Amino acid sequence: MYYGVAYYPEQKNPQDLERDIELLIASGINTVRMGEFAWCRFEPQEGEFHFEWLDPVVERLGKAGIQTMMCTPTACPPAWMCEKYPEILYVDNRGVRRGFGGRRHYCYTNETYRKFSRRIAEKIGEHYGSNPYVMGFQIDNEPAQEATGRCQCADCQAAFRRWVEKRYHTVEEWNRRTGGISWSQELTSFSQIYTPVTAIEPHGISAVPVHFENPSIRLEFERFASAQQIEYQEIQNQALKKYTDKPITVNGTGLATNSINYYESFKSLDRYAFDYYPPMRHTKIGTFAYGFARGVKPGTPFWIPEFMSGGGHGLRGHGRAQTPPGSLKQAVVHAMAHGAQMLLHFQFRTFPYGAEQLNYAIVDIDGVPRRRYYEMQETASLLKRLAPLENAALTTEAAIVVDYDALWALAIKPVNESFQYLSFCRMISDTLNRQGHVSDVVSLDADWSGYKLLVLPALFVLRREYREKIKEYVRGGGTLLATFLTSVKDEYNTGWIESLPAGLTDLFGVTVQEVEPADERTSSILKMELPGGTVYTKDRHWSELLAGEAEIVGRYTEDYKAGQGVIARNPYGKGTAWYMGTMPEEDAFAKLLSHICEEAGLTKPEITVPAQYCEAVCREYEGGKLYYLFNFDKEPHQVDWKGTLVDYLTGEKHQDGALIPTDGFLILLKEAGRNEQG
Ligand code: GAL
Ligand code: ZN
């Protein structure tokens, strides 16, 4: 596993640099990430390239066993470039050009910027491509972060027109597909295509108050801007590839920024990589992001080029809670248990300067190593002992489909303030996690055949061609759980002119009769008949009344809805399709899901953990089982099983259970066939 930190030698005076290098070497880490914000050092003047400031650091660290992940610095176009070529600057949806002085102030479409980016990537590739101390490359830094994913400059506008023309060929087709006749929006020429200005990206602001821009053009613009950024990144990828065969990636933001379709973005990159800053103060680390990390490039281990290093001051003004002793080490092992092949803390030592001044780091501003440094040191040595476990297989039996069209369409035209697509998907993943099931997050295009349970949460937009794929999955024996808001719209973000769920009513055996948001005006009680007994609950987010041949498992019990179906189960081919017309309350949903998992034949967890605080991850190891047990709480917790498990690190035998320490973990082995004898 690549373990280490982000490091910024360009910010150091010689004494500090010396001190840091000594500390880095003494820490036992094996990787540093460097260069991503240092364009003004790499190219202090147009066409003049310098590496002599970085080479000795790469070499000294390398000789001491610390490899470098080298980054291209394109997140920070330097002052000379912004001054001489102001057309490279980002234009937001108010038409305001973002000035020099922050970061990410560039347009990913602008040809001049693309030319400079290609050149610096080539220079870095040429210089470091075969350097034995460089283990791989990162392009840019968190593309689209800080609301820079929807540029509106003249170049982007022109490119959007070309994009639309290329996809729709004629204005008549565009008008027909996007319902131009509505509100007199029929165009007579592609020159009339405009870029919508209503923002949905995180931290984006809409300058124009809501004026209900056409949802079809808005979704097309989301796809376009995502594709432009992928095209931009690909320029750098190709430039680097000319000079290196080491892995190249970009550090995405996981499921945080969502302005780039990562299934597309990582296709031509060698690793899925994402930065992760989960809350860690006695809080379970969210595993939804890890499920997605496994699902973006199935079969390839993922990287985390930035991860928490501690707490203190923060970039956005609210600071970050300190990580309690043991929790960094625990988090690293946890990421590894979920399939990470790299984890680099952001960052090594607190900066005195710039926007990141005073922010959290492994080592404080004074360069004195304290507990987080020693914890990193212990973690580095622990990882060496855990190296043999890295290839243990992780078998996942459930997957959740997350789709960018659905995400964007539900943000463009939300259904209820309480309902957020990704939080909803995350909640399902967390519920599975609490029941002891590790789930993946996958795309509509993924191979689902290995999963026993597939969840389709609110698949609002569904192209016709996926209908058959979904049915085929169930026909072949899969268990499918879909929810309200499934297959409501086509790929043009216009409503399917069909009964809902469009094209899938035979699969689910129901047709949606009536819909409304579930909120304080409308919320109603429903009851579910489950094998464990009748469960009463309230609806949440959205409510759909269902009727049809399917078995009705959940019915409303009050108001005019009394007796009407809301949750249905339908055997189909060799499998079963469930349709949940609303979201039951947390406990009731957990009961329903647990029943569905059982019916789907998911392996029952052999370890019982207090799921609010703890997690067990099971992997296959040398014909036996390997259990990672984590306790994220501020108290120790008891975890139970039947038989004997052996502590991988100490050799100690645990019979029928063990206590997991505060913010700690256990790594236990069950040898094949050895359980009964102990
Ligand atoms: C990340 C970014 C880092 C750093 C960090 C916050 O999003 O990639 O460069 O700014 O946030 O400290
Ligand atoms: Zn632009």
PDB file of N, CA and C in Angstrom, residues 126-162:
ATOM      1  N   GLU A 126       8.264  14.320 -19.451  1.00  0.00           N
ATOM      2  CA  GLU A 126       9.601  14.156 -20.018  1.00  0.00           C
ATOM      3  C   GLU A 126      10.649  14.079 -18.906  1.00  0.00           C
ATOM      4  N   HIS A 127      10.471  14.953 -17.919  1.00  0.00           N
ATOM      5  CA  HIS A 127      11.472  15.037 -16.864  1.00  0.00           C
ATOM      6  C   HIS A 127      11.369  13.891 -15.850  1.00  0.00           C
ATOM      7  N   TYR A 128      10.143  13.506 -15.522  1.00  0.00           N
ATOM      8  CA  TYR A 128       9.980  12.529 -14.439  1.00  0.00           C
ATOM      9  C   TYR A 128       9.438  11.173 -14.885  1.00  0.00           C
ATOM     10  N   GLY A 129       9.099  11.066 -16.179  1.00  0.00           N
ATOM     11  CA  GLY A 129       8.415   9.855 -16.660  1.00  0.00           C
ATOM     12  C   GLY A 129       9.123   8.567 -16.330  1.00  0.00           C
ATOM     13  N   SER A 130      10.470   8.585 -16.363  1.00  0.00           N
ATOM     14  CA  SER A 130      11.152   7.326 -16.062  1.00  0.00           C
ATOM     15  C   SER A 130      12.028   7.451 -14.823  1.00  0.00           C
ATOM     16  N   ASN A 131      11.761   8.483 -14.034  1.00  0.00           N
ATOM     17  CA  ASN A 131      12.510   8.639 -12.786  1.00  0.00           C
ATOM     18  C   ASN A 131      12.181   7.460 -11.855  1.00  0.00           C
ATOM     19  N   PRO A 132      13.210   6.742 -11.392  1.00  0.00           N
ATOM     20  CA  PRO A 132      12.927   5.541 -10.592  1.00  0.00           C
ATOM     21  C   PRO A 132      12.233   5.858  -9.266  1.00  0.00           C
ATOM     22  N   TYR A 133      12.284   7.119  -8.851  1.00  0.00           N
ATOM     23  CA  TYR A 133      11.683   7.470  -7.559  1.00  0.00           C
ATOM     24  C   TYR A 133      10.255   7.994  -7.696  1.00  0.00           C
ATOM     25  N   VAL A 134       9.782   8.046  -8.938  1.00  0.00           N
ATOM     26  CA  VAL A 134       8.408   8.516  -9.151  1.00  0.00           C
ATOM     27  C   VAL A 134       7.528   7.291  -9.420  1.00  0.00           C
ATOM     28  N   MET A 135       6.469   7.121  -8.611  1.00  0.00           N
ATOM     29  CA  MET A 135       5.646   5.909  -8.737  1.00  0.00           C
ATOM     30  C   MET A 135       4.423   6.100  -9.624  1.00  0.00           C
ATOM     31  N   GLY A 136       4.095   7.367  -9.912  1.00  0.00           N
ATOM     32  CA  GLY A 136       2.908   7.590 -10.729  1.00  0.00           C
ATOM     33  C   GLY A 136       2.624   9.079 -10.818  1.00  0.00           C
ATOM     34  N   PHE A 137       1.559   9.412 -11.532  1.00  0.00           N
ATOM     35  CA  PHE A 137       1.269  10.821 -11.800  1.00  0.00           C
ATOM     36  C   PHE A 137      -0.171  11.177 -11.467  1.00  0.00           C
ATOM     37  N   GLN A 138      -0.319  12.382 -10.982  1.00  0.00           N
ATOM     38  CA  GLN A 138      -1.666  12.938 -10.782  1.00  0.00           C
ATOM     39  C   GLN A 138      -1.824  14.146 -11.691  1.00  0.00           C
ATOM     40  N   ILE A 139      -2.939  14.209 -12.387  1.00  0.00           N
ATOM     41  CA  ILE A 139      -3.253  15.345 -13.251  1.00  0.00           C
ATOM     42  C   ILE A 139      -4.025  16.373 -12.430  1.00  0.00           C
ATOM     43  N   ASP A 140      -3.594  17.624 -12.451  1.00  0.00           N
ATOM     44  CA  ASP A 140      -4.383  18.713 -11.875  1.00  0.00           C
ATOM     45  C   ASP A 140      -4.669  18.458 -10.397  1.00  0.00           C
ATOM     46  N   ASN A 141      -5.681  19.083  -9.837  1.00  0.00           N
ATOM     47  CA  ASN A 141      -6.096  18.818  -8.463  1.00  0.00           C
ATOM     48  C   ASN A 141      -7.597  19.059  -8.327  1.00  0.00           C
ATOM     49  N   GLU A 142      -8.303  18.004  -7.989  1.00  0.00           N
ATOM     50  CA  GLU A 142      -9.755  18.090  -7.781  1.00  0.00           C
ATOM     51  C   GLU A 142     -10.459  18.954  -8.830  1.00  0.00           C
ATOM     52  N   PRO A 143     -10.468  18.519 -10.079  1.00  0.00           N
ATOM     53  CA  PRO A 143     -11.182  19.274 -11.102  1.00  0.00           C
ATOM     54  C   PRO A 143     -12.630  19.557 -10.682  1.00  0.00           C
ATOM     55  N   ALA A 144     -13.090  20.747 -11.011  1.00  0.00           N
ATOM     56  CA  ALA A 144     -14.467  21.209 -10.743  1.00  0.00           C
ATOM     57  C   ALA A 144     -14.697  21.637  -9.299  1.00  0.00           C
ATOM     58  N   GLN A 145     -13.714  21.387  -8.432  1.00  0.00           N
ATOM     59  CA  GLN A 145     -13.900  21.802  -7.026  1.00  0.00           C
ATOM     60  C   GLN A 145     -13.997  23.325  -6.949  1.00  0.00           C
ATOM     61  N   GLU A 146     -14.619  23.812  -5.909  1.00  0.00           N
ATOM     62  CA  GLU A 146     -14.791  25.255  -5.701  1.00  0.00           C
ATOM     63  C   GLU A 146     -15.619  25.892  -6.815  1.00  0.00           C
ATOM     64  N   ALA A 147     -16.656  25.165  -7.224  1.00  0.00           N
ATOM     65  CA  ALA A 147     -17.580  25.660  -8.246  1.00  0.00           C
ATOM     66  C   ALA A 147     -16.846  26.152  -9.494  1.00  0.00           C
ATOM     67  N   THR A 148     -16.021  25.259 -10.050  1.00  0.00           N
ATOM     68  CA  THR A 148     -15.347  25.600 -11.302  1.00  0.00           C
ATOM     69  C   THR A 148     -15.649  24.554 -12.375  1.00  0.00           C
ATOM     70  N   GLY A 149     -16.809  23.964 -12.272  1.00  0.00           N
ATOM     71  CA  GLY A 149     -17.144  22.894 -13.208  1.00  0.00           C
ATOM     72  C   GLY A 149     -18.124  23.304 -14.294  1.00  0.00           C
ATOM     73  N   ARG A 150     -18.545  24.581 -14.302  1.00  0.00           N
ATOM     74  CA  ARG A 150     -19.569  24.991 -15.275  1.00  0.00           C
ATOM     75  C   ARG A 150     -19.208  26.344 -15.866  1.00  0.00           C
ATOM     76  N   CYS A 151     -18.081  26.370 -16.570  1.00  0.00           N
ATOM     77  CA  CYS A 151     -17.614  27.639 -17.145  1.00  0.00           C
ATOM     78  C   CYS A 151     -18.605  28.143 -18.200  1.00  0.00           C
ATOM     79  N   GLN A 152     -18.758  29.454 -18.246  1.00  0.00           N
ATOM     80  CA  GLN A 152     -19.723  30.087 -19.155  1.00  0.00           C
ATOM     81  C   GLN A 152     -19.038  31.075 -20.089  1.00  0.00           C
ATOM     82  N   CYS A 153     -17.745  30.909 -20.315  1.00  0.00           N
ATOM     83  CA  CYS A 153     -17.045  31.875 -21.169  1.00  0.00           C
ATOM     84  C   CYS A 153     -17.485  31.699 -22.625  1.00  0.00           C
ATOM     85  N   ALA A 154     -17.044  32.610 -23.477  1.00  0.00           N
ATOM     86  CA  ALA A 154     -17.453  32.570 -24.880  1.00  0.00           C
ATOM     87  C   ALA A 154     -17.018  31.254 -25.534  1.00  0.00           C
ATOM     88  N   ASP A 155     -15.852  30.752 -25.161  1.00  0.00           N
ATOM     89  CA  ASP A 155     -15.381  29.493 -25.750  1.00  0.00           C
ATOM     90  C   ASP A 155     -16.279  28.330 -25.350  1.00  0.00           C
ATOM     91  N   CYS A 156     -16.685  28.334 -24.100  1.00  0.00           N
ATOM     92  CA  CYS A 156     -17.565  27.249 -23.634  1.00  0.00           C
ATOM     93  C   CYS A 156     -18.930  27.356 -24.305  1.00  0.00           C
ATOM     94  N   GLN A 157     -19.406  28.575 -24.482  1.00  0.00           N
ATOM     95  CA  GLN A 157     -20.698  28.747 -25.149  1.00  0.00           C
ATOM     96  C   GLN A 157     -20.639  28.221 -26.580  1.00  0.00           C
ATOM     97  N   ALA A 158     -19.560  28.571 -27.264  1.00  0.00           N
ATOM     98  CA  ALA A 158     -19.431  28.113 -28.658  1.00  0.00           C
ATOM     99  C   ALA A 158     -19.302  26.589 -28.699  1.00  0.00           C
ATOM    100  N   ALA A 159     -18.533  26.058 -27.757  1.00  0.00           N
ATOM    101  CA  ALA A 159     -18.348  24.599 -27.730  1.00  0.00           C
ATOM    102  C   ALA A 159     -19.671  23.904 -27.415  1.00  0.00           C
ATOM    103  N   PHE A 160     -20.483  24.524 -26.570  1.00  0.00           N
ATOM    104  CA  PHE A 160     -21.783  23.923 -26.243  1.00  0.00           C
ATOM    105  C   PHE A 160     -22.678  23.884 -27.483  1.00  0.00           C
ATOM    106  N   ARG A 161     -22.645  24.960 -28.257  1.00  0.00           N
ATOM    107  CA  ARG A 161     -23.437  24.968 -29.505  1.00  0.00           C
ATOM    108  C   ARG A 161     -23.006  23.831 -30.423  1.00  0.00           C
ATOM    109  N   ARG A 162     -21.701  23.662 -30.532  1.00  0.00           N
ATOM    110  CA  ARG A 162     -21.194  22.587 -31.406  1.00  0.00           C
ATOM    111  C   ARG A 162     -21.608  21.212 -30.867  1.00  0.00           C
TER     112      ARG A 162
END
